[in-house]
PDB file of C-alpha atoms in Angstrom:
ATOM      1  CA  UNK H  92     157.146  26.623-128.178  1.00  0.00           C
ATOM      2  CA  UNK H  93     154.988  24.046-126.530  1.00  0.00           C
ATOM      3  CA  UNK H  94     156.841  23.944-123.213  1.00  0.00           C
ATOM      4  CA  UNK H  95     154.716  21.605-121.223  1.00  0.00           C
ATOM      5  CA  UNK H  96     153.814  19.220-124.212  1.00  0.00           C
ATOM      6  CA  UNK H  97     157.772  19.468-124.400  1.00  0.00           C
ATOM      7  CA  UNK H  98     158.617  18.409-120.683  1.00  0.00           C
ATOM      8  CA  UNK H  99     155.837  15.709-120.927  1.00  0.00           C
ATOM      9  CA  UNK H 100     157.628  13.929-124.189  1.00  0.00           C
ATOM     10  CA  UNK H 101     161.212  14.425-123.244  1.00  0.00           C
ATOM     11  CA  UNK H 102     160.207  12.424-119.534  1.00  0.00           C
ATOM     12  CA  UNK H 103     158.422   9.927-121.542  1.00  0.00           C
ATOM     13  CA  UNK H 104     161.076   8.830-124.041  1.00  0.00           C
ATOM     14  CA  UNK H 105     163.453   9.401-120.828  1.00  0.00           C
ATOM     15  CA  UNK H 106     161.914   6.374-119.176  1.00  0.00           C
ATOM     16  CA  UNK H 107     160.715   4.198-122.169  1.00  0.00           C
ATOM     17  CA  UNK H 108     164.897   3.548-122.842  1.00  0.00           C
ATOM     18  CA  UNK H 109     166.494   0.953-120.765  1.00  0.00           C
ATOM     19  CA  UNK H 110     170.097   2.063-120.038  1.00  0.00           C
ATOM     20  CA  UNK H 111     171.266  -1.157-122.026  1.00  0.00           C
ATOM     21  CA  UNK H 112     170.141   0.582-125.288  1.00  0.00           C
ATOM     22  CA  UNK H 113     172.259   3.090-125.016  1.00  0.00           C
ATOM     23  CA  UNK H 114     175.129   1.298-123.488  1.00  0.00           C
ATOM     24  CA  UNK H 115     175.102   1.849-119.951  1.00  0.00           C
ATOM     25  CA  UNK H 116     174.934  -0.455-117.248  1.00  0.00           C
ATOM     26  CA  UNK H 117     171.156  -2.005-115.976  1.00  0.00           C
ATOM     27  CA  UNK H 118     172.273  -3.375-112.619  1.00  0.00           C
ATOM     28  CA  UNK H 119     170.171  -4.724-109.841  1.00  0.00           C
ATOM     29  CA  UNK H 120     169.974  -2.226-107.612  1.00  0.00           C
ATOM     30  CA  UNK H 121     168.672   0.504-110.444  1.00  0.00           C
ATOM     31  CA  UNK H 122     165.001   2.009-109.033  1.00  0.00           C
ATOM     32  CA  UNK H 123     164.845   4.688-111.819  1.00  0.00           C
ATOM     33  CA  UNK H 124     162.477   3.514-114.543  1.00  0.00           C
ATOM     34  CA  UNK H 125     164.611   4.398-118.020  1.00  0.00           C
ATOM     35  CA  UNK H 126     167.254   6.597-117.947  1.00  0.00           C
ATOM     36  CA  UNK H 127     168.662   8.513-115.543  1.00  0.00           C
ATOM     37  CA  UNK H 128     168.115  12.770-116.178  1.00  0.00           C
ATOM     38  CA  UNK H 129     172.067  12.980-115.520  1.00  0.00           C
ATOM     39  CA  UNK H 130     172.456   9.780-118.229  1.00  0.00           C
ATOM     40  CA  UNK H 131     170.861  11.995-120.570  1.00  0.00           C
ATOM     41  CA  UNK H 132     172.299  14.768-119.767  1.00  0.00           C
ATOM     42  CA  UNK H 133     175.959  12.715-120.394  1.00  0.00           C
ATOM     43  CA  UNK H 134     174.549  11.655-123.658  1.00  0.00           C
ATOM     44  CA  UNK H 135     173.386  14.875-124.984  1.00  0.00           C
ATOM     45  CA  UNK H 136     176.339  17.107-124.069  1.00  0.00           C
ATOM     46  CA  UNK H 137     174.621  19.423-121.677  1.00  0.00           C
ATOM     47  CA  UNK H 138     174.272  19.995-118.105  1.00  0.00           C
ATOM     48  CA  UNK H 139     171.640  18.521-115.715  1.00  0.00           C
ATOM     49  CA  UNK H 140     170.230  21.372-114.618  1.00  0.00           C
ATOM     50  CA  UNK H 141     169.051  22.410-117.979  1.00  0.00           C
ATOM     51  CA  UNK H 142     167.604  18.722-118.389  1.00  0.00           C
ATOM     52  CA  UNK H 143     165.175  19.303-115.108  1.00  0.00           C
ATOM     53  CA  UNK H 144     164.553  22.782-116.679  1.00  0.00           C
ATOM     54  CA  UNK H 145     163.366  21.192-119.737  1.00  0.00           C
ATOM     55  CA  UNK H 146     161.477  18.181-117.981  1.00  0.00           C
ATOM     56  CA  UNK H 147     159.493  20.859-116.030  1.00  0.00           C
ATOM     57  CA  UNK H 148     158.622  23.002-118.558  1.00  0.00           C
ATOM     58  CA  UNK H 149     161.233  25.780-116.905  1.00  0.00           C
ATOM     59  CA  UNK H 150     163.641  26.138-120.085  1.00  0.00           C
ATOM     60  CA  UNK H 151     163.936  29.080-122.485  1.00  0.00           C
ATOM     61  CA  UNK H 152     163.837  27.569-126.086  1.00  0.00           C
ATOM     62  CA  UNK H 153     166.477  25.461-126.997  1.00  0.00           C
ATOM     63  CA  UNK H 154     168.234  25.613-130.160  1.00  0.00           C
ATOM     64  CA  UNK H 155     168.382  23.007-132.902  1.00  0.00           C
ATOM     65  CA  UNK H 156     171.784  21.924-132.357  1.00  0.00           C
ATOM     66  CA  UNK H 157     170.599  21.100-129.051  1.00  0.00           C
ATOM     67  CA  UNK H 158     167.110  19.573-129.854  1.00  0.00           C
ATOM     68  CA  UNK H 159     169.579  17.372-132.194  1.00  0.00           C
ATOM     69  CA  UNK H 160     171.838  16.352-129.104  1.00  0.00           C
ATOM     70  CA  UNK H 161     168.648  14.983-127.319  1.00  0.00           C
ATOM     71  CA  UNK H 162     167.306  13.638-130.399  1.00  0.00           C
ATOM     72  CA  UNK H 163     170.807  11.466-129.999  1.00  0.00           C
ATOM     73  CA  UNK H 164     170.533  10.943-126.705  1.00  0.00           C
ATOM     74  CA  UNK H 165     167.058   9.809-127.006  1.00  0.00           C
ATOM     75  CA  UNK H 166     167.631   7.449-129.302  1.00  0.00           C
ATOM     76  CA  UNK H 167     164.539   9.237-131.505  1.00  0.00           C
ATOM     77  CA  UNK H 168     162.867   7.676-134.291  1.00  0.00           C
ATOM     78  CA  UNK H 169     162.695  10.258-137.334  1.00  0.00           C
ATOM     79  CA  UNK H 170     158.885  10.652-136.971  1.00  0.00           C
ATOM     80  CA  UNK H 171     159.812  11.488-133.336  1.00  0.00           C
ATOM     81  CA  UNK H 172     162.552  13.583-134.029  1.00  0.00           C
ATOM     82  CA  UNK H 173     160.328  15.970-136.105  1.00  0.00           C
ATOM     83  CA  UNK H 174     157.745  15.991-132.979  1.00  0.00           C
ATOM     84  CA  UNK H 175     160.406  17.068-130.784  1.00  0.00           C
ATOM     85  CA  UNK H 176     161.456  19.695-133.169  1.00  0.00           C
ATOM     86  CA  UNK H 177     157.939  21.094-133.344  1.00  0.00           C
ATOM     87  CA  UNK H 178     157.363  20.857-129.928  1.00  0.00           C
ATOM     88  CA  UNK H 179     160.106  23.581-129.324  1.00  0.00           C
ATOM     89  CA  UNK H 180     158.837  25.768-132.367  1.00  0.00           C
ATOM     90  CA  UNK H 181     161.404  24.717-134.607  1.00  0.00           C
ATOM     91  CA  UNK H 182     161.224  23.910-137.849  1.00  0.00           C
ATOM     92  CA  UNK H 183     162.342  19.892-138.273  1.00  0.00           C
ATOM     93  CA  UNK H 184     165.595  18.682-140.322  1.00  0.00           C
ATOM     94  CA  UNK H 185     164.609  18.217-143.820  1.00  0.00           C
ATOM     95  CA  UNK H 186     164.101  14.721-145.149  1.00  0.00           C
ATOM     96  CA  UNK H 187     166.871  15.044-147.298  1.00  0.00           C
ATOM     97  CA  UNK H 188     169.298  17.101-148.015  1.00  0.00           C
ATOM     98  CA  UNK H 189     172.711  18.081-146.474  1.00  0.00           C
ATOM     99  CA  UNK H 190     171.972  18.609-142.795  1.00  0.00           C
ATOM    100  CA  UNK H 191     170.683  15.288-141.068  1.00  0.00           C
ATOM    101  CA  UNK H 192     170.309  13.484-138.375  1.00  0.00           C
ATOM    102  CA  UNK H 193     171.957  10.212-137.515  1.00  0.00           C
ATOM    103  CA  UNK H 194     168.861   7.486-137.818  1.00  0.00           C
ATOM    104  CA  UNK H 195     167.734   5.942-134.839  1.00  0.00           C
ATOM    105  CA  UNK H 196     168.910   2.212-135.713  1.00  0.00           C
ATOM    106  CA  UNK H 197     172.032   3.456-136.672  1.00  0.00           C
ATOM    107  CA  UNK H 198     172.752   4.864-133.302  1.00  0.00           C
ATOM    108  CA  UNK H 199     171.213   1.802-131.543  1.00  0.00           C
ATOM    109  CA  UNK H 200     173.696  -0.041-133.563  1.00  0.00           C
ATOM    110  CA  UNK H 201     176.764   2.726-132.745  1.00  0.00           C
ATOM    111  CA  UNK H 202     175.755   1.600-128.871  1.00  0.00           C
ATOM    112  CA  UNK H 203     175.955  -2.550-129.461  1.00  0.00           C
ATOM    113  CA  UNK H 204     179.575  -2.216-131.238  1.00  0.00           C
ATOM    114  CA  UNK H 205     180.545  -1.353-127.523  1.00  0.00           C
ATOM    115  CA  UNK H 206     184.610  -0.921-127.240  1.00  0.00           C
ATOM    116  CA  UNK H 207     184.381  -1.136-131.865  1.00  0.00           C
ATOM    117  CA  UNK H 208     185.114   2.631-133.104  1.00  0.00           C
ATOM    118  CA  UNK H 209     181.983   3.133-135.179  1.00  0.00           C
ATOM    119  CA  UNK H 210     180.865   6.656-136.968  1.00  0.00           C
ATOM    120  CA  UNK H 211     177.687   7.159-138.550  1.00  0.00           C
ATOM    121  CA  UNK H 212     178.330   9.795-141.612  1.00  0.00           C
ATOM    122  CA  UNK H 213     175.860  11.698-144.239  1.00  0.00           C
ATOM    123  CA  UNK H 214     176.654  10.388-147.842  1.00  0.00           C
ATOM    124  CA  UNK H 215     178.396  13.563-148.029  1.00  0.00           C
ATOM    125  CA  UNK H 216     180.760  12.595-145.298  1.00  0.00           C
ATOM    126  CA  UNK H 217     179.572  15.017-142.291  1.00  0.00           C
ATOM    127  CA  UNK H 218     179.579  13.013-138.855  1.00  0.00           C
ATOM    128  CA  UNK H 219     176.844  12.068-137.656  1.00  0.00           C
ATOM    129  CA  UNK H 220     177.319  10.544-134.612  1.00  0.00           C
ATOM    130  CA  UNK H 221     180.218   8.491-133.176  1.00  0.00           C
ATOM    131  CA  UNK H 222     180.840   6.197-130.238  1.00  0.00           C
ATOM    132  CA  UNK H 223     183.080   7.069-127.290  1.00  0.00           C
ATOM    133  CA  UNK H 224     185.476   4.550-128.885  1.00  0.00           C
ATOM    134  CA  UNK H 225     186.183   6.388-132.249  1.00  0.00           C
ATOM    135  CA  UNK H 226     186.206   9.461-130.552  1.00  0.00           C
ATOM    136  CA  UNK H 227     189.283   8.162-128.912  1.00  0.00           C
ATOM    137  CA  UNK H 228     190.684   7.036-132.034  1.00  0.00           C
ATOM    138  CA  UNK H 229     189.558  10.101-134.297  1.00  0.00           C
ATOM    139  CA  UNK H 230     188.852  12.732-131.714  1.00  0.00           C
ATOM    140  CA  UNK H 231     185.339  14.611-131.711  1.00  0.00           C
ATOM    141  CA  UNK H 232     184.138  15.247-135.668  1.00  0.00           C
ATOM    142  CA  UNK H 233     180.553  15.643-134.509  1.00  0.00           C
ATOM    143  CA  UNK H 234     180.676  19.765-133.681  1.00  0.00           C
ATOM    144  CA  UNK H 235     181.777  21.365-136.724  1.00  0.00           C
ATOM    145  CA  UNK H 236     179.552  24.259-138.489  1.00  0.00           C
ATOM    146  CA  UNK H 237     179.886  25.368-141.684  1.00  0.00           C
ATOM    147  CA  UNK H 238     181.367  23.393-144.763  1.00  0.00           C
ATOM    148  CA  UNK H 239     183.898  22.379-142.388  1.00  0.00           C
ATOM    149  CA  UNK H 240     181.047  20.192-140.816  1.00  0.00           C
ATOM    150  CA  UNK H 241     182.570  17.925-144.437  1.00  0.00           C
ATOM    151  CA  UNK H 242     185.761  15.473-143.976  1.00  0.00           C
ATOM    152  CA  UNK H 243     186.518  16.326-147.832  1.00  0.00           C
ATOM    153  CA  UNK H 244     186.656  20.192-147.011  1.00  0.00           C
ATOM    154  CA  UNK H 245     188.207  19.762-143.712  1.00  0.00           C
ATOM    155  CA  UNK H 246     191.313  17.228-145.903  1.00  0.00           C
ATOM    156  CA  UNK H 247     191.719  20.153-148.771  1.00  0.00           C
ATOM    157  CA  UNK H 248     191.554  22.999-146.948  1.00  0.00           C
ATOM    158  CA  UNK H 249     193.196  22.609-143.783  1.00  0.00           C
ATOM    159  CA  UNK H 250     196.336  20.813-143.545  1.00  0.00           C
ATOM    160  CA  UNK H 251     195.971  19.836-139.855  1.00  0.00           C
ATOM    161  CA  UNK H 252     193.567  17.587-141.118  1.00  0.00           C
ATOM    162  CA  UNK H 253     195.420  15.354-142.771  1.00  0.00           C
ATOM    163  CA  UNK H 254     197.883  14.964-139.687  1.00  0.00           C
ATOM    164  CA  UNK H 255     196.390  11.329-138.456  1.00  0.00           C
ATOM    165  CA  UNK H 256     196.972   9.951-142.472  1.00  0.00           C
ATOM    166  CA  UNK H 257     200.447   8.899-142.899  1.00  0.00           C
ATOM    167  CA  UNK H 258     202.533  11.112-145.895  1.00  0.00           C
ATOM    168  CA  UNK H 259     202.439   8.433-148.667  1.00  0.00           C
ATOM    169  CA  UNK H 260     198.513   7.265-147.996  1.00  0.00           C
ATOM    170  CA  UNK H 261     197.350  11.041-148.564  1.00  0.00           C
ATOM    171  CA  UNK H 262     197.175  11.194-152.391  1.00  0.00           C
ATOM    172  CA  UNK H 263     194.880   7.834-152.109  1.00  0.00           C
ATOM    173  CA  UNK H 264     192.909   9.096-149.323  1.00  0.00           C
ATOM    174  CA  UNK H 265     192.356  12.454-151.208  1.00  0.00           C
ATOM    175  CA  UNK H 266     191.533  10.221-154.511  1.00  0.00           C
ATOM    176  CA  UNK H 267     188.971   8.528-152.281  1.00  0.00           C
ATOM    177  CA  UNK H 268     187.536  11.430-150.977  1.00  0.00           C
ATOM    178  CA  UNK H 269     186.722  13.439-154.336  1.00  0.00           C
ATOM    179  CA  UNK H 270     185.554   9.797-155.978  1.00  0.00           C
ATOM    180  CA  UNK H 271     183.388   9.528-152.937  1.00  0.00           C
ATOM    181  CA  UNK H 272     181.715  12.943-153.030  1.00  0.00           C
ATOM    182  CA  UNK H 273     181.625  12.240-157.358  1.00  0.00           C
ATOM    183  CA  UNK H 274     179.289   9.828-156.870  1.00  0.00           C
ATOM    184  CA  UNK H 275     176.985  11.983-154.108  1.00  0.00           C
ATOM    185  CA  UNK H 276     176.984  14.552-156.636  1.00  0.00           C
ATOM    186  CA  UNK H 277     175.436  12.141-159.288  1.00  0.00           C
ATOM    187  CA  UNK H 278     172.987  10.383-156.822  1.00  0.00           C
ATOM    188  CA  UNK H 279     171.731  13.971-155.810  1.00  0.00           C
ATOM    189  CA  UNK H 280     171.569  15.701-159.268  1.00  0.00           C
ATOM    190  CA  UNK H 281     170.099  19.302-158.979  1.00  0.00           C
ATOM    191  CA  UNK H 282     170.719  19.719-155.144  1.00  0.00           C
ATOM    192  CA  UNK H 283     172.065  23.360-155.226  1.00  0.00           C
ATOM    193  CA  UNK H 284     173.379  22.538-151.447  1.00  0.00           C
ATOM    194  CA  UNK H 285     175.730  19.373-153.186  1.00  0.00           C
ATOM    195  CA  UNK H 286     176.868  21.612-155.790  1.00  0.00           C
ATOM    196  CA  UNK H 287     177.682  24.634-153.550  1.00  0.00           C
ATOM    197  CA  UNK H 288     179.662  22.607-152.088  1.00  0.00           C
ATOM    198  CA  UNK H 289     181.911  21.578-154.741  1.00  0.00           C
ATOM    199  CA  UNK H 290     182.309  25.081-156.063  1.00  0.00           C
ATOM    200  CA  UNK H 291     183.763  26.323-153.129  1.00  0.00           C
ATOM    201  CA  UNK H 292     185.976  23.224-152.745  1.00  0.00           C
ATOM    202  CA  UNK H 293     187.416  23.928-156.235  1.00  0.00           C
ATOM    203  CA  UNK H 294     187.743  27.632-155.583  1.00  0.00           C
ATOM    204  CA  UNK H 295     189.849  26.887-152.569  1.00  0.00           C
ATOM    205  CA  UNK H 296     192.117  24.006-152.952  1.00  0.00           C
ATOM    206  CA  UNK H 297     194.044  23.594-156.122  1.00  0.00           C
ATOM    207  CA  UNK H 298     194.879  19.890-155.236  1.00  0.00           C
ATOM    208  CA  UNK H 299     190.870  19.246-155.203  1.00  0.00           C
ATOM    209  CA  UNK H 300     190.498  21.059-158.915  1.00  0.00           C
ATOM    210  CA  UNK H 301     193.109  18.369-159.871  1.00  0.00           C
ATOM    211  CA  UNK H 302     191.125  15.739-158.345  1.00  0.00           C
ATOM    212  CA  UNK H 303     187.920  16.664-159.630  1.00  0.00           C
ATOM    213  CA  UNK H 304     188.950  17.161-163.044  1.00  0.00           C
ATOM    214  CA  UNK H 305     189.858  13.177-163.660  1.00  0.00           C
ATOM    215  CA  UNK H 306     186.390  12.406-162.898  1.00  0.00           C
ATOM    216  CA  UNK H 307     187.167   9.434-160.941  1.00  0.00           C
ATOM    217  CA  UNK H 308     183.917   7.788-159.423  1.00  0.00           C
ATOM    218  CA  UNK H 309     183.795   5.501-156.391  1.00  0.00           C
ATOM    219  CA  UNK H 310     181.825   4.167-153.072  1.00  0.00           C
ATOM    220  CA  UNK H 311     183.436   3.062-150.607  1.00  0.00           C
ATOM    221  CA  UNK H 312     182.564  -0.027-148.944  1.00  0.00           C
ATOM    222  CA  UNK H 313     185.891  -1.561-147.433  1.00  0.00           C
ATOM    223  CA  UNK H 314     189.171  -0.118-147.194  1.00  0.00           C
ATOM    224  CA  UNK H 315     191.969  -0.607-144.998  1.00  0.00           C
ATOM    225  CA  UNK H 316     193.814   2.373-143.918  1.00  0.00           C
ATOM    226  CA  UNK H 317     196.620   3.180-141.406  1.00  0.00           C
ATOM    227  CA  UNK H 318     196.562   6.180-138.955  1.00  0.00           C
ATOM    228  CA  UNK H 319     199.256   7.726-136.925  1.00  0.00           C
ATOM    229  CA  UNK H 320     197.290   8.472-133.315  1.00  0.00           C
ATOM    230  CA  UNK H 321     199.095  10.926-131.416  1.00  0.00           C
ATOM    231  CA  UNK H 322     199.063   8.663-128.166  1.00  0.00           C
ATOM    232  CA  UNK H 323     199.455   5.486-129.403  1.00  0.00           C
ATOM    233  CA  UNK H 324     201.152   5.184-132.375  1.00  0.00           C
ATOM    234  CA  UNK H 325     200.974   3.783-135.724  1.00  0.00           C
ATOM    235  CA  UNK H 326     197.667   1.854-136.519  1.00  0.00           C
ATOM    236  CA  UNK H 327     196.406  -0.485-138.884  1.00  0.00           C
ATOM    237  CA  UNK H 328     192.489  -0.695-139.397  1.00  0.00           C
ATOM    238  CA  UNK H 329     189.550  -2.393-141.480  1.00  0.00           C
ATOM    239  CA  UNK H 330     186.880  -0.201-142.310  1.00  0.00           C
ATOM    240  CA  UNK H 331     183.351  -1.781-143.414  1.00  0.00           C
ATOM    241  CA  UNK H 332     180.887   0.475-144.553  1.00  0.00           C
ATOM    242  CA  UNK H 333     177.360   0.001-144.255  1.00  0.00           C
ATOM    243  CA  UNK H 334     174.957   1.765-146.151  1.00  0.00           C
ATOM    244  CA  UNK H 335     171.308   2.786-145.867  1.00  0.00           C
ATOM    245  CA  UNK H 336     168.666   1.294-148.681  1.00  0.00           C
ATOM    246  CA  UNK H 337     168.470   5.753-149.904  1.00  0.00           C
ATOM    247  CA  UNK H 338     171.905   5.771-149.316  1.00  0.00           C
ATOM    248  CA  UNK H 339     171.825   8.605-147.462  1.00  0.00           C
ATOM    249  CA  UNK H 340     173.507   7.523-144.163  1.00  0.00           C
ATOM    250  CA  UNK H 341     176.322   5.083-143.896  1.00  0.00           C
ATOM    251  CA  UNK H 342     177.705   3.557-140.636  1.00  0.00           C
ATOM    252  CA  UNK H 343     181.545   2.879-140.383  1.00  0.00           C
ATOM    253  CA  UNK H 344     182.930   0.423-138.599  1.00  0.00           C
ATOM    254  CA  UNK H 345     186.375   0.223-137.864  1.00  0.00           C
ATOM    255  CA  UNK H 346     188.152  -3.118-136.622  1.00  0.00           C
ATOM    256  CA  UNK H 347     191.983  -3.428-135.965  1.00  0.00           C
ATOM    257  CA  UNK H 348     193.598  -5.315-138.772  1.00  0.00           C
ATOM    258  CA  UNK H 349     196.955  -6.402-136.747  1.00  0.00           C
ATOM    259  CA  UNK H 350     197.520  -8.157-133.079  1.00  0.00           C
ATOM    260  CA  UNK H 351     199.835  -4.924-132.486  1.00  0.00           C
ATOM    261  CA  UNK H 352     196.769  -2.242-133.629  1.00  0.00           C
ATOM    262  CA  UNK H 353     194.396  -4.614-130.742  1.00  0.00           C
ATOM    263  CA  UNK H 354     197.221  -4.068-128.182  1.00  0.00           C
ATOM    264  CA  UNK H 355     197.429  -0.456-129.095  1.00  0.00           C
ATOM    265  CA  UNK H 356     193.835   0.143-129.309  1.00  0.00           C
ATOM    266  CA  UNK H 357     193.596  -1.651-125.872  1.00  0.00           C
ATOM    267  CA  UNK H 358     196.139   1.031-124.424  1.00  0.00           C
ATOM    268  CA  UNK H 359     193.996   3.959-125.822  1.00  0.00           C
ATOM    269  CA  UNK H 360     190.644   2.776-123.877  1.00  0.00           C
ATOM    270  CA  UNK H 361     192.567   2.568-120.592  1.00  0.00           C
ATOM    271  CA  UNK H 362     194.353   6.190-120.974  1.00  0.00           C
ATOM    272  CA  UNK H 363     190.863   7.816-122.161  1.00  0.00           C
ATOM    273  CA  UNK H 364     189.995  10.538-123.511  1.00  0.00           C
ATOM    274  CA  UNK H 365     191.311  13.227-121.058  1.00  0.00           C
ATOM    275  CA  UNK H 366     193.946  14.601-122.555  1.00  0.00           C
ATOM    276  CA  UNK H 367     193.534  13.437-126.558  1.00  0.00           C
ATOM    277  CA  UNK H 368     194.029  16.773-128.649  1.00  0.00           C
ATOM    278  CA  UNK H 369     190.272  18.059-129.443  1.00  0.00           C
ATOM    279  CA  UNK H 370     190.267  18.710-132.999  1.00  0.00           C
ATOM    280  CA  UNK H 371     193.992  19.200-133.333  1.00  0.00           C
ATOM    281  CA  UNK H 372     193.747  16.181-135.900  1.00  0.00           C
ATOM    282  CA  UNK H 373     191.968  14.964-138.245  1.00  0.00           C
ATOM    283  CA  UNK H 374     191.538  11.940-140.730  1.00  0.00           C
ATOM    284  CA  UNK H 375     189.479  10.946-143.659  1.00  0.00           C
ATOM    285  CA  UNK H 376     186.052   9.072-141.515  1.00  0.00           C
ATOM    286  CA  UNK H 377     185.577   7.136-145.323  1.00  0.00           C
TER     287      UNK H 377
END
């Protein structure tokens, strides 16, 4: 670990971001040049004090799921990412593969859809990344280890995760879902991670086997879906998908479909996030 070659990078990119990027205020009176150590610290999950720690070259080593918080918070391009990773004697996210990183533009873009709940998801459905607006509507998907890190494991393997999807959407959701990961499977031919994956998805859920066994093959790019929030009711939304040229990374954007999901949706950004179920619900993010 290169702590002070660490410290000096993290305080650079700290002040090369202007709080606008990343969708905080820039008012007049600001003196700090970038962000603010406690802005990142917001960002990224983590407490100030181990910020400064870092910044001064104080810290112990900090774990990947950590480097990839800052990496977030940073608003890091890939070839930066991978620095940063180095830096703290890690080895960097692979290219490709299952475990990534939400891309830099993406997350710039997750920051201009403001009050818009946006997600930014792996072509294998893991969340990426999501704005403080979807994580009122959806809750926080972004912390999940394991194959449950997957929407399609979390829907046919744990029935709490189907609570947001109303009863008589769930078949198409869950025909969706396996069409969805179908086509991953094809795009990534060979990747032993991909097919792992769908092994232990047929040895668990017998729904799945049924699923997977009509071959069905679809991406999604636009779908309209409702969702039964446990605050606010019954909503109606438009999804748009948009997809990276590798098609590796896709960011969803989710717009209300109905004057009554707007008022609703309005309702959920004044009550917050305070006391929204963490992970007591799920729903299908594509």
């Amino acid at each position: 670990m290169q702590r002070d070659q660490l410290a000096d990078f993290l305080r650079r990119r700290r002040e090369a971001i202007r709080p606008a990027e990343v969708g905080l205020a820039d008012g007049p009176r600001r003196r700090t040049v970038g962000l603010r150590r406690e802005e990142v610290a917001m960002l990224a999950g983590m407490s100030v004090d181990y910020v400064v720690r870092l910044e001064q070259g104080r810290s112990s080593q900090p774990s990947t799921q950590l480097l990839g918080a800052l990496a977030r918070a940073l608003r890091l391009s890939d070839d930066e990412r991978d620095h940063l990773f180095h830096l703290a004697g890690h080895r960097p996210p692979p290219a490709d593969g299952v475990a990534r990183l939400a891309r830099a533009g993406l997350m710039r873009m997750l920051d201009l859809l403001g009050d818009t709940p946006a997600l930014v998801l792996s072509d294998l459905g893991e969340v990426l990344a999501q704005n403080r607006a979807d994580v009122l509507l959806m809750g926080d998907h972004t912390g999940f280890s394991g194959d449950r890190r997957y929407v399609v494991h979390r829907w046919f393997t744990e029935p709490a995760a189907r609570a947001l999807c109303p009863p008589e959407e769930q078949e198409y959701q869950a025909r969706q879902l396996v069409a969805d990961l179908r086509a991953a499977v094809g795009r990534r031919s060979g990747d032993a991670a991909v097919a792992g994956l769908v092994d232990r998805l047929r040895a668990a859920s017998a729904d799945f086997r049924r699923l997977w066994a009509e071959h069905e093959v679809a991406v999604r790019r636009a779908d309209r879906k409702t969702m039964l929030h446990p605050r606010v009711g019954r909503l109606v939304m438009d999804c748009e998908t948009l997809v990276t040229p590798d098609q590796g990374q896709q960011l969803l954007v989710l717009t209300a479909a109905d004057a009554e999901t707007r008022e609703r949706l309005e309702l959920l950004r004044v009550l917050g996030i305070e006391e929204f179920p963490a992970r007591a619900t799920d729903t299908p993010a594509r």
